[in-house]
Short mmCIF file of C-alpha atoms and ligand atoms in Angstrom, two decimals:
data_model
loop_
_atom_site.label_atom_id
_atom_site.label_comp_id
_atom_site.label_asym_id
_atom_site.label_seq_id
_atom_site.Cartn_x
_atom_site.Cartn_y
_atom_site.Cartn_z
CA MET A 81 165.08 35.13 241.93
CA SER A 82 161.50 36.24 240.73
CA ALA A 83 160.92 38.53 238.26
CA ALA A 84 159.04 40.76 240.75
CA MET A 85 162.25 41.11 242.90
CA ALA A 86 164.45 41.81 239.84
CA ALA A 87 162.25 44.59 239.22
CA PHE A 88 162.57 46.07 242.81
CA ALA A 89 165.95 46.04 243.02
CA PHE A 90 165.87 47.76 240.02
CA LEU A 91 163.38 50.65 240.91
CA ILE A 92 165.25 51.10 243.93
CA VAL A 93 168.25 51.87 242.00
CA ILE A 94 166.75 53.78 239.58
CA ALA A 95 164.51 55.70 242.24
CA ILE A 96 167.42 56.59 244.07
CA VAL A 97 170.41 57.39 241.26
CA PHE A 98 168.24 58.97 238.75
CA PRO A 99 166.65 61.90 240.87
CA LEU A 100 170.64 62.69 241.76
CA ALA A 101 171.37 62.65 238.07
CA SER A 102 169.10 65.53 237.11
CA ALA A 103 169.32 67.30 240.76
CA PHE A 104 172.61 68.14 240.00
CA PRO A 105 174.52 70.37 237.45
CA SER A 106 176.92 67.44 235.91
CA PRO A 107 179.91 69.44 234.24
CA PRO A 108 182.46 67.25 232.45
CA VAL A 109 185.44 66.30 234.78
CA SER A 110 188.90 66.34 233.17
CA TRP A 111 191.96 64.82 233.63
CA GLY A 112 194.78 66.50 231.89
CA GLN A 113 193.53 67.03 228.40
CA GLN A 114 191.06 64.68 228.24
CA GLN A 115 187.64 64.70 229.19
CA LEU A 116 184.99 62.28 230.95
CA ASP A 117 181.00 63.40 230.64
CA PRO A 118 178.05 61.95 232.51
CA HIS A 119 176.58 62.40 229.48
CA PHE A 120 178.33 60.17 227.20
CA TYR A 121 176.21 57.56 226.24
CA ASP A 122 172.96 59.86 226.43
CA HIS A 123 173.00 59.36 222.74
CA SER A 124 175.13 56.29 221.68
CA CYS A 125 172.90 54.25 224.74
CA PRO A 126 170.39 55.87 227.00
CA GLN A 127 169.56 52.51 228.01
CA ALA A 128 172.98 52.04 229.37
CA GLN A 129 172.37 52.82 233.16
CA GLN A 130 169.58 51.03 233.49
CA ILE A 131 171.06 47.99 231.79
CA VAL A 132 173.99 47.91 234.54
CA ALA A 133 172.20 48.84 237.38
CA SER A 134 169.26 46.12 236.81
CA ILE A 135 172.03 43.32 236.79
CA VAL A 136 174.17 45.05 239.40
CA GLY A 137 170.17 44.61 241.54
CA LYS A 138 169.98 41.13 240.41
CA ALA A 139 173.39 40.02 241.43
CA HIS A 140 173.36 41.91 244.60
CA TYR A 141 169.99 40.08 245.21
CA GLN A 142 171.58 37.07 244.68
CA ASP A 143 174.40 37.16 246.93
CA PRO A 144 174.43 40.00 249.37
CA ARG A 145 178.48 40.24 249.11
CA MET A 146 178.80 41.10 245.54
CA ALA A 147 178.13 44.55 245.97
CA ALA A 148 181.37 44.53 247.98
CA SER A 149 183.37 42.71 245.25
CA LEU A 150 182.17 44.93 242.41
CA LEU A 151 182.73 47.87 244.45
CA ARG A 152 186.45 46.88 244.93
CA LEU A 153 187.08 45.72 241.36
CA HIS A 154 186.86 49.45 240.31
CA PHE A 155 189.25 50.25 243.11
CA HIS A 156 191.79 47.57 241.85
CA ASP A 157 191.31 48.77 238.02
CA CYS A 158 191.57 52.38 238.94
CA PHE A 159 194.99 51.78 241.05
CA VAL A 160 196.95 49.79 238.20
CA LYS A 161 197.70 51.67 234.96
CA GLY A 162 194.33 54.10 235.59
CA CYS A 163 190.79 53.02 235.26
CA ASP A 164 190.91 50.65 231.72
CA ALA A 165 189.27 47.78 232.78
CA SER A 166 192.80 45.79 232.61
CA ILE A 167 192.09 43.97 235.63
CA LEU A 168 189.47 42.31 233.42
CA LEU A 169 191.53 40.71 231.09
CA ASP A 170 192.44 37.08 231.15
CA SER A 171 195.62 35.75 230.41
CA SER A 172 196.31 34.95 227.11
CA ALA A 173 199.30 34.31 224.45
CA THR A 174 200.67 38.03 225.54
CA ILE A 175 198.76 39.36 228.46
CA THR A 176 199.54 37.93 232.06
CA SER A 177 196.15 38.35 234.00
CA GLU A 178 196.01 41.16 236.80
CA LYS A 179 193.96 38.24 238.33
CA ARG A 180 197.04 36.21 239.33
CA SER A 181 198.26 39.16 241.34
CA ASN A 182 198.66 39.04 244.97
CA PRO A 183 195.50 41.43 245.68
CA ASN A 184 193.64 39.58 243.23
CA ARG A 185 194.64 35.83 243.27
CA ASP A 186 191.76 33.69 245.16
CA SER A 187 190.32 37.21 246.23
CA ALA A 188 188.92 39.82 243.39
CA ARG A 189 185.60 38.27 242.47
CA GLY A 190 182.41 39.57 240.84
CA PHE A 191 183.68 39.11 236.98
CA GLU A 192 180.94 36.67 235.75
CA VAL A 193 178.40 39.82 236.68
CA ILE A 194 180.11 41.88 234.75
CA ASP A 195 180.58 39.51 231.60
CA GLU A 196 176.64 39.01 232.22
CA ILE A 197 176.20 43.41 232.08
CA LYS A 198 178.45 43.53 228.95
CA ALA A 199 176.85 40.66 226.98
CA THR A 200 173.75 42.35 227.35
CA LEU A 201 175.27 46.11 226.59
CA GLU A 202 176.93 44.47 223.42
CA ALA A 203 172.92 43.13 222.74
CA ALA A 204 171.59 46.60 223.07
CA CYS A 205 174.23 48.93 221.66
CA PRO A 206 177.18 46.81 220.03
CA HIS A 207 180.53 48.54 220.54
CA THR A 208 179.73 50.74 222.46
CA VAL A 209 179.79 50.93 226.62
CA SER A 210 183.29 50.12 227.86
CA CYS A 211 184.18 47.81 230.34
CA ALA A 212 186.14 50.25 232.32
CA ASP A 213 182.79 52.61 232.61
CA ILE A 214 180.86 49.36 233.81
CA LEU A 215 183.07 48.74 236.42
CA ALA A 216 182.52 52.50 237.38
CA LEU A 217 178.24 52.64 237.19
CA ALA A 218 178.76 49.03 239.14
CA ALA A 219 180.53 50.58 241.85
CA ARG A 220 178.47 53.11 242.40
CA ASP A 221 175.06 51.09 241.93
CA SER A 222 176.78 48.94 244.42
CA THR A 223 176.86 51.46 246.75
CA VAL A 224 173.53 52.50 246.55
CA MET A 225 172.26 49.35 246.53
CA THR A 226 173.68 48.48 250.01
CA GLY A 227 172.25 51.83 251.48
CA GLY A 228 175.43 54.22 250.64
CA PRO A 229 175.42 57.44 248.65
CA GLY A 230 174.91 58.40 245.25
CA TRP A 231 176.95 60.35 242.61
CA ILE A 232 176.93 61.01 238.87
CA VAL A 233 179.28 58.70 237.25
CA PRO A 234 181.66 60.82 234.37
CA LEU A 235 181.84 58.33 231.51
CA GLY A 236 183.81 57.87 228.29
CA ARG A 237 186.33 55.78 229.51
CA ARG A 238 188.19 53.51 226.55
CA ASP A 239 189.76 49.59 227.87
CA SER A 240 193.37 48.90 227.84
CA ARG A 241 194.96 46.69 225.48
CA GLY A 242 197.01 45.07 227.93
CA ALA A 243 197.39 44.22 231.75
CA SER A 244 199.90 44.65 234.78
CA VAL A 245 200.12 42.46 236.82
CA GLN A 246 203.31 43.87 238.15
CA GLY A 247 201.59 47.10 238.68
CA SER A 248 198.90 45.44 240.63
CA ASN A 249 201.65 43.91 243.12
CA ASN A 250 203.29 46.98 243.76
CA ASP A 251 200.43 49.96 243.26
CA ILE A 252 197.48 48.23 245.54
CA PRO A 253 198.17 48.73 248.82
CA ALA A 254 198.61 45.36 250.92
CA PRO A 255 196.93 45.10 254.53
CA ASN A 256 200.47 44.94 255.88
CA ASN A 257 201.60 48.43 254.77
CA THR A 258 202.31 51.06 257.09
CA LEU A 259 200.35 54.13 256.95
CA PRO A 260 203.07 56.41 255.18
CA THR A 261 203.57 53.53 252.55
CA ILE A 262 199.70 53.60 252.25
CA ILE A 263 199.55 57.73 252.06
CA THR A 264 202.31 57.36 249.39
CA LYS A 265 200.71 55.12 247.31
CA PHE A 266 197.49 57.18 247.33
CA LYS A 267 199.34 59.96 246.11
CA LEU A 268 200.88 58.57 243.67
CA GLN A 269 197.38 58.29 242.31
CA GLY A 270 196.65 61.86 243.04
CA LEU A 271 194.59 60.39 246.13
CA ASP A 272 194.75 62.65 249.33
CA ILE A 273 194.29 62.04 252.84
CA VAL A 274 190.77 62.61 252.90
CA ASP A 275 190.33 60.31 249.87
CA LEU A 276 191.99 57.74 251.57
CA VAL A 277 189.96 57.88 254.92
CA ALA A 278 186.79 58.04 252.98
CA LEU A 279 187.34 55.64 250.75
CA LEU A 280 188.49 52.97 252.98
CA GLY A 281 185.30 53.36 254.80
CA SER A 282 184.03 51.14 251.93
CA HIS A 283 185.26 48.27 254.22
CA THR A 284 181.72 48.68 255.59
CA ILE A 285 180.74 45.86 253.60
CA GLY A 286 182.04 42.57 252.32
CA ASP A 287 184.38 40.20 253.80
CA SER A 288 188.41 39.38 254.01
CA ARG A 289 190.18 35.96 254.30
CA CYS A 290 191.75 34.63 257.22
CA THR A 291 195.06 35.18 255.49
CA SER A 292 194.75 39.33 255.21
CA PHE A 293 194.90 39.86 259.05
CA ARG A 294 196.31 36.18 260.51
CA GLN A 295 199.65 38.46 261.64
CA ARG A 296 197.74 41.05 264.01
CA LEU A 297 196.15 37.39 265.85
CA TYR A 298 199.55 36.06 266.29
CA ASN A 299 202.00 38.34 265.14
CA GLN A 300 204.24 35.40 263.65
CA THR A 301 206.83 37.46 262.18
CA GLY A 302 207.59 39.97 265.05
CA ASN A 303 207.79 39.19 269.15
CA GLY A 304 205.11 36.31 268.68
CA LEU A 305 202.85 38.53 270.61
CA PRO A 306 199.24 39.54 269.27
CA ASP A 307 198.57 43.14 267.92
CA PHE A 308 197.80 45.00 271.09
CA THR A 309 195.93 47.33 268.87
CA LEU A 310 193.04 44.82 267.96
CA ASP A 311 190.26 44.58 270.95
CA ALA A 312 191.48 41.37 273.00
CA SER A 313 187.92 39.98 272.89
CA TYR A 314 187.76 40.74 269.02
CA ALA A 315 190.81 38.81 268.69
CA ALA A 316 190.29 35.64 270.66
CA ALA A 317 186.61 35.45 268.72
CA LEU A 318 188.59 35.50 264.98
CA ARG A 319 191.12 32.76 266.16
CA PRO A 320 189.25 30.25 266.18
CA ARG A 321 188.43 30.13 262.55
CA CYS A 322 191.87 31.96 261.65
CA PRO A 323 194.89 29.86 263.27
CA ARG A 324 198.23 29.59 262.91
CA SER A 325 198.22 27.56 259.84
CA GLY A 326 195.39 26.72 257.70
CA GLY A 327 192.38 28.30 257.28
CA ASP A 328 193.59 30.80 254.79
CA GLN A 329 190.57 31.08 252.76
CA ASN A 330 188.09 31.23 255.45
CA LEU A 331 185.90 34.38 255.22
CA PHE A 332 185.13 37.05 258.05
CA PHE A 333 183.43 40.19 257.92
CA LEU A 334 185.14 43.47 257.60
CA ASP A 335 182.32 45.04 259.90
CA PRO A 336 180.82 42.32 261.76
CA VAL A 337 178.08 45.22 263.08
CA THR A 338 176.33 45.91 260.01
CA PRO A 339 178.21 43.58 257.44
CA PHE A 340 175.74 44.21 254.74
CA LYS A 341 174.94 47.82 254.80
CA PHE A 342 176.87 50.89 253.41
CA ASP A 343 177.00 53.14 257.07
CA ASN A 344 179.90 54.50 259.19
CA GLN A 345 180.06 51.68 261.41
CA TYR A 346 183.26 50.96 260.05
CA TYR A 347 184.93 54.27 261.79
CA ARG A 348 182.72 53.05 265.24
CA ASN A 349 184.21 50.01 264.98
CA LEU A 350 188.15 51.51 264.19
CA LEU A 351 187.27 53.56 267.51
CA ALA A 352 186.52 50.20 269.38
CA HIS A 353 189.82 49.38 267.99
CA ARG A 354 187.56 46.44 265.79
CA GLY A 355 189.26 47.07 262.88
CA LEU A 356 189.79 43.73 261.04
CA LEU A 357 193.07 45.28 258.87
CA SER A 358 195.81 46.65 259.52
CA SER A 359 195.73 48.93 257.19
CA ASP A 360 192.45 49.74 258.64
CA GLU A 361 193.86 49.97 262.23
CA VAL A 362 196.52 52.21 261.20
CA LEU A 363 194.03 55.10 260.12
CA LEU A 364 193.65 55.38 264.00
CA THR A 365 196.81 54.40 265.64
CA GLY A 366 199.40 55.03 262.81
CA GLY A 367 200.59 58.24 264.32
CA ASN A 368 199.23 60.68 261.55
CA PRO A 369 196.50 63.17 263.32
CA ALA A 370 194.84 64.05 260.24
CA THR A 371 193.82 60.36 259.43
CA ALA A 372 192.72 59.70 263.59
CA GLU A 373 190.58 63.14 263.05
CA LEU A 374 188.88 62.02 260.11
CA VAL A 375 188.40 58.64 261.31
CA GLU A 376 186.75 60.77 264.30
CA LEU A 377 184.29 62.79 261.86
CA TYR A 378 183.22 59.73 260.13
CA ALA A 379 182.13 57.82 263.09
CA ALA A 380 180.26 61.30 264.23
CA ASN A 381 178.56 62.02 260.98
CA GLN A 382 177.86 59.67 258.67
CA ASP A 383 176.52 62.77 256.31
CA ILE A 384 179.93 64.39 255.75
CA PHE A 385 181.00 60.29 255.45
CA PHE A 386 178.90 59.94 252.85
CA ALA A 387 179.34 63.48 250.71
CA HIS A 388 183.50 62.82 250.98
CA PHE A 389 182.88 59.03 249.99
CA ALA A 390 181.02 60.31 246.61
CA GLN A 391 183.87 63.07 246.13
CA SER A 392 186.53 60.61 246.38
CA MET A 393 184.63 57.54 244.44
CA VAL A 394 184.54 60.30 241.33
CA LYS A 395 188.42 61.40 241.69
CA MET A 396 189.37 57.59 241.99
CA GLY A 397 187.11 56.96 238.71
CA ASN A 398 189.36 59.67 237.22
CA ILE A 399 192.69 58.26 237.01
CA SER A 400 194.15 58.19 233.98
CA PRO A 401 191.34 57.49 232.04
CA LEU A 402 192.40 56.40 228.25
CA THR A 403 190.06 58.59 226.20
CA GLY A 404 189.51 59.72 222.54
CA GLY A 405 191.34 57.25 220.28
CA ASN A 406 193.26 55.44 223.02
CA GLY A 407 192.71 51.99 223.99
CA GLU A 408 189.64 50.24 222.62
CA VAL A 409 185.72 49.16 223.53
CA ARG A 410 186.48 45.87 224.30
CA THR A 411 183.40 43.65 222.68
CA ASN A 412 184.27 41.08 225.76
CA CYS A 413 185.95 42.15 228.58
CA ARG A 414 188.13 39.06 229.51
CA ARG A 415 189.68 39.58 225.88
CA VAL A 416 191.24 42.44 223.98
CA ASN A 417 189.60 42.71 220.48
CA HIS A 418 192.41 41.82 218.32
CA ASN A 419 195.89 40.92 218.61
CA TYR A 420 197.84 43.28 218.91
C1 HEM B 766 194.70 50.75 252.16
C2 HEM B 766 193.99 50.44 251.19
C3 HEM B 766 193.25 49.09 251.15
C4 HEM B 766 193.75 48.16 251.56
C5 HEM B 766 194.94 47.68 252.20
C6 HEM B 766 192.85 47.05 251.58
C7 HEM B 766 192.43 45.63 251.52
C8 HEM B 766 191.78 45.08 251.27
C9 HEM B 766 191.48 43.97 252.21
C10 HEM B 766 192.90 42.94 252.28
C11 HEM B 766 190.78 42.58 251.79
C12 HEM B 766 190.16 41.39 251.71
C13 HEM B 766 190.70 40.60 250.55
C14 HEM B 766 190.74 39.18 251.13
O1 HEM B 766 191.03 38.63 251.86
O2 HEM B 766 190.31 38.16 250.04
C15 HEM B 766 190.17 44.06 251.31
C16 HEM B 766 188.30 44.11 250.87
C17 HEM B 766 187.46 44.88 250.08
N1 HEM B 766 188.11 46.19 249.94
FE1 HEM B 766 189.68 47.18 250.62
N2 HEM B 766 191.52 47.75 250.91
C18 HEM B 766 192.28 48.92 250.69
C19 HEM B 766 191.24 50.18 250.07
C20 HEM B 766 189.92 49.67 249.27
C21 HEM B 766 189.43 50.71 248.76
C22 HEM B 766 189.95 52.37 248.38
C23 HEM B 766 187.89 50.43 248.60
C24 HEM B 766 186.73 50.67 247.50
C25 HEM B 766 186.50 52.07 247.02
C26 HEM B 766 187.81 49.05 249.00
C27 HEM B 766 187.04 47.92 248.92
C28 HEM B 766 187.16 46.84 249.57
C29 HEM B 766 186.11 46.13 249.63
C30 HEM B 766 184.36 46.55 249.16
C31 HEM B 766 186.19 44.67 250.11
C32 HEM B 766 185.31 43.64 250.32
C33 HEM B 766 185.45 42.61 249.27
C34 HEM B 766 184.39 41.16 248.79
O3 HEM B 766 184.01 40.91 249.97
O4 HEM B 766 184.41 40.70 247.99
N3 HEM B 766 189.07 48.57 249.67
N4 HEM B 766 190.48 45.25 251.03
#
């Protein structure tokens, strides 16, 4: 990418995010005794947010799917032992990486972008900015860069010294979970139905593999009939590249109408029974009037969706952070600093 394009991408983020940061008061967000603070790096690394935004901007320019992948990394981090960058740890003698879990294997991506951000931050302000905070900032910048809302990111998370592949398998909802199971998994994280429906709006960008929704096309485990909540012509269009067997890794847009734009098209797709994953569809047809009403609200009013999404992202980013003397600030996001 040319230097001009990189500068342009960077300026877009700065133009959108930083006016927001000064327009609203930004009190520290508390989680129990511990506090995150949007101004956490104001003195120790004042350029931290600009560095993250510029590298996310460059990555997004080089690969338009990357914004989605970075947004998802923050979610998969926060749902497992809190937002502590546990997802970024590689396997070692003492750690089994969460990258091997069912939700992440052959699916989670963007780790090289986080590495680049971390290396740049270590050069600018050594041992200061945590990997968990990088994930939170990159998720916000990715949303802004694709046309979604901005928000002020509370900061000061520290990084874990361990990972939990079991937590990753159990705590992150699966695409074939029922709506009650999904609601329970969100509730366990302190997130309610508004958070659930708003955050799932992330599926307005990014891709899914065939293996994540194949059962809807053929219902292999049930009566052999396809999922009738999926629009028949959409299902027919999906089948050639997602056959009964094979093609597991073939990619499909989660929102085929505006795949790279963060907007409320995801909810409009749901109303047309063109939500790709079963976990998307059940928001409307899973038997819960509250989730169905929110789908209709967000489909009709993008401003409300954006406002709720921003609030819920802050809430998700506050799941059980390590603060104070807990955890550490890793120098390399893939490894703990020492062997404990
Ligand atoms: C019920 C909850 C959720 C379920 C079951 C779910 C499931 C999935 C699945 C199966 C994929 C495709 C993965 C693949 O096939 O490789 C996916 C992609 C994605 N998810 Fe979710 N998700 C949920 C909630 C969320 C939340 C809360 C966020 C963000 C805040 C999110 C953001 C994304 C993004 C952006 C992608 C596209 C990633 C890419 O293209 O690399 N998801 N999700």
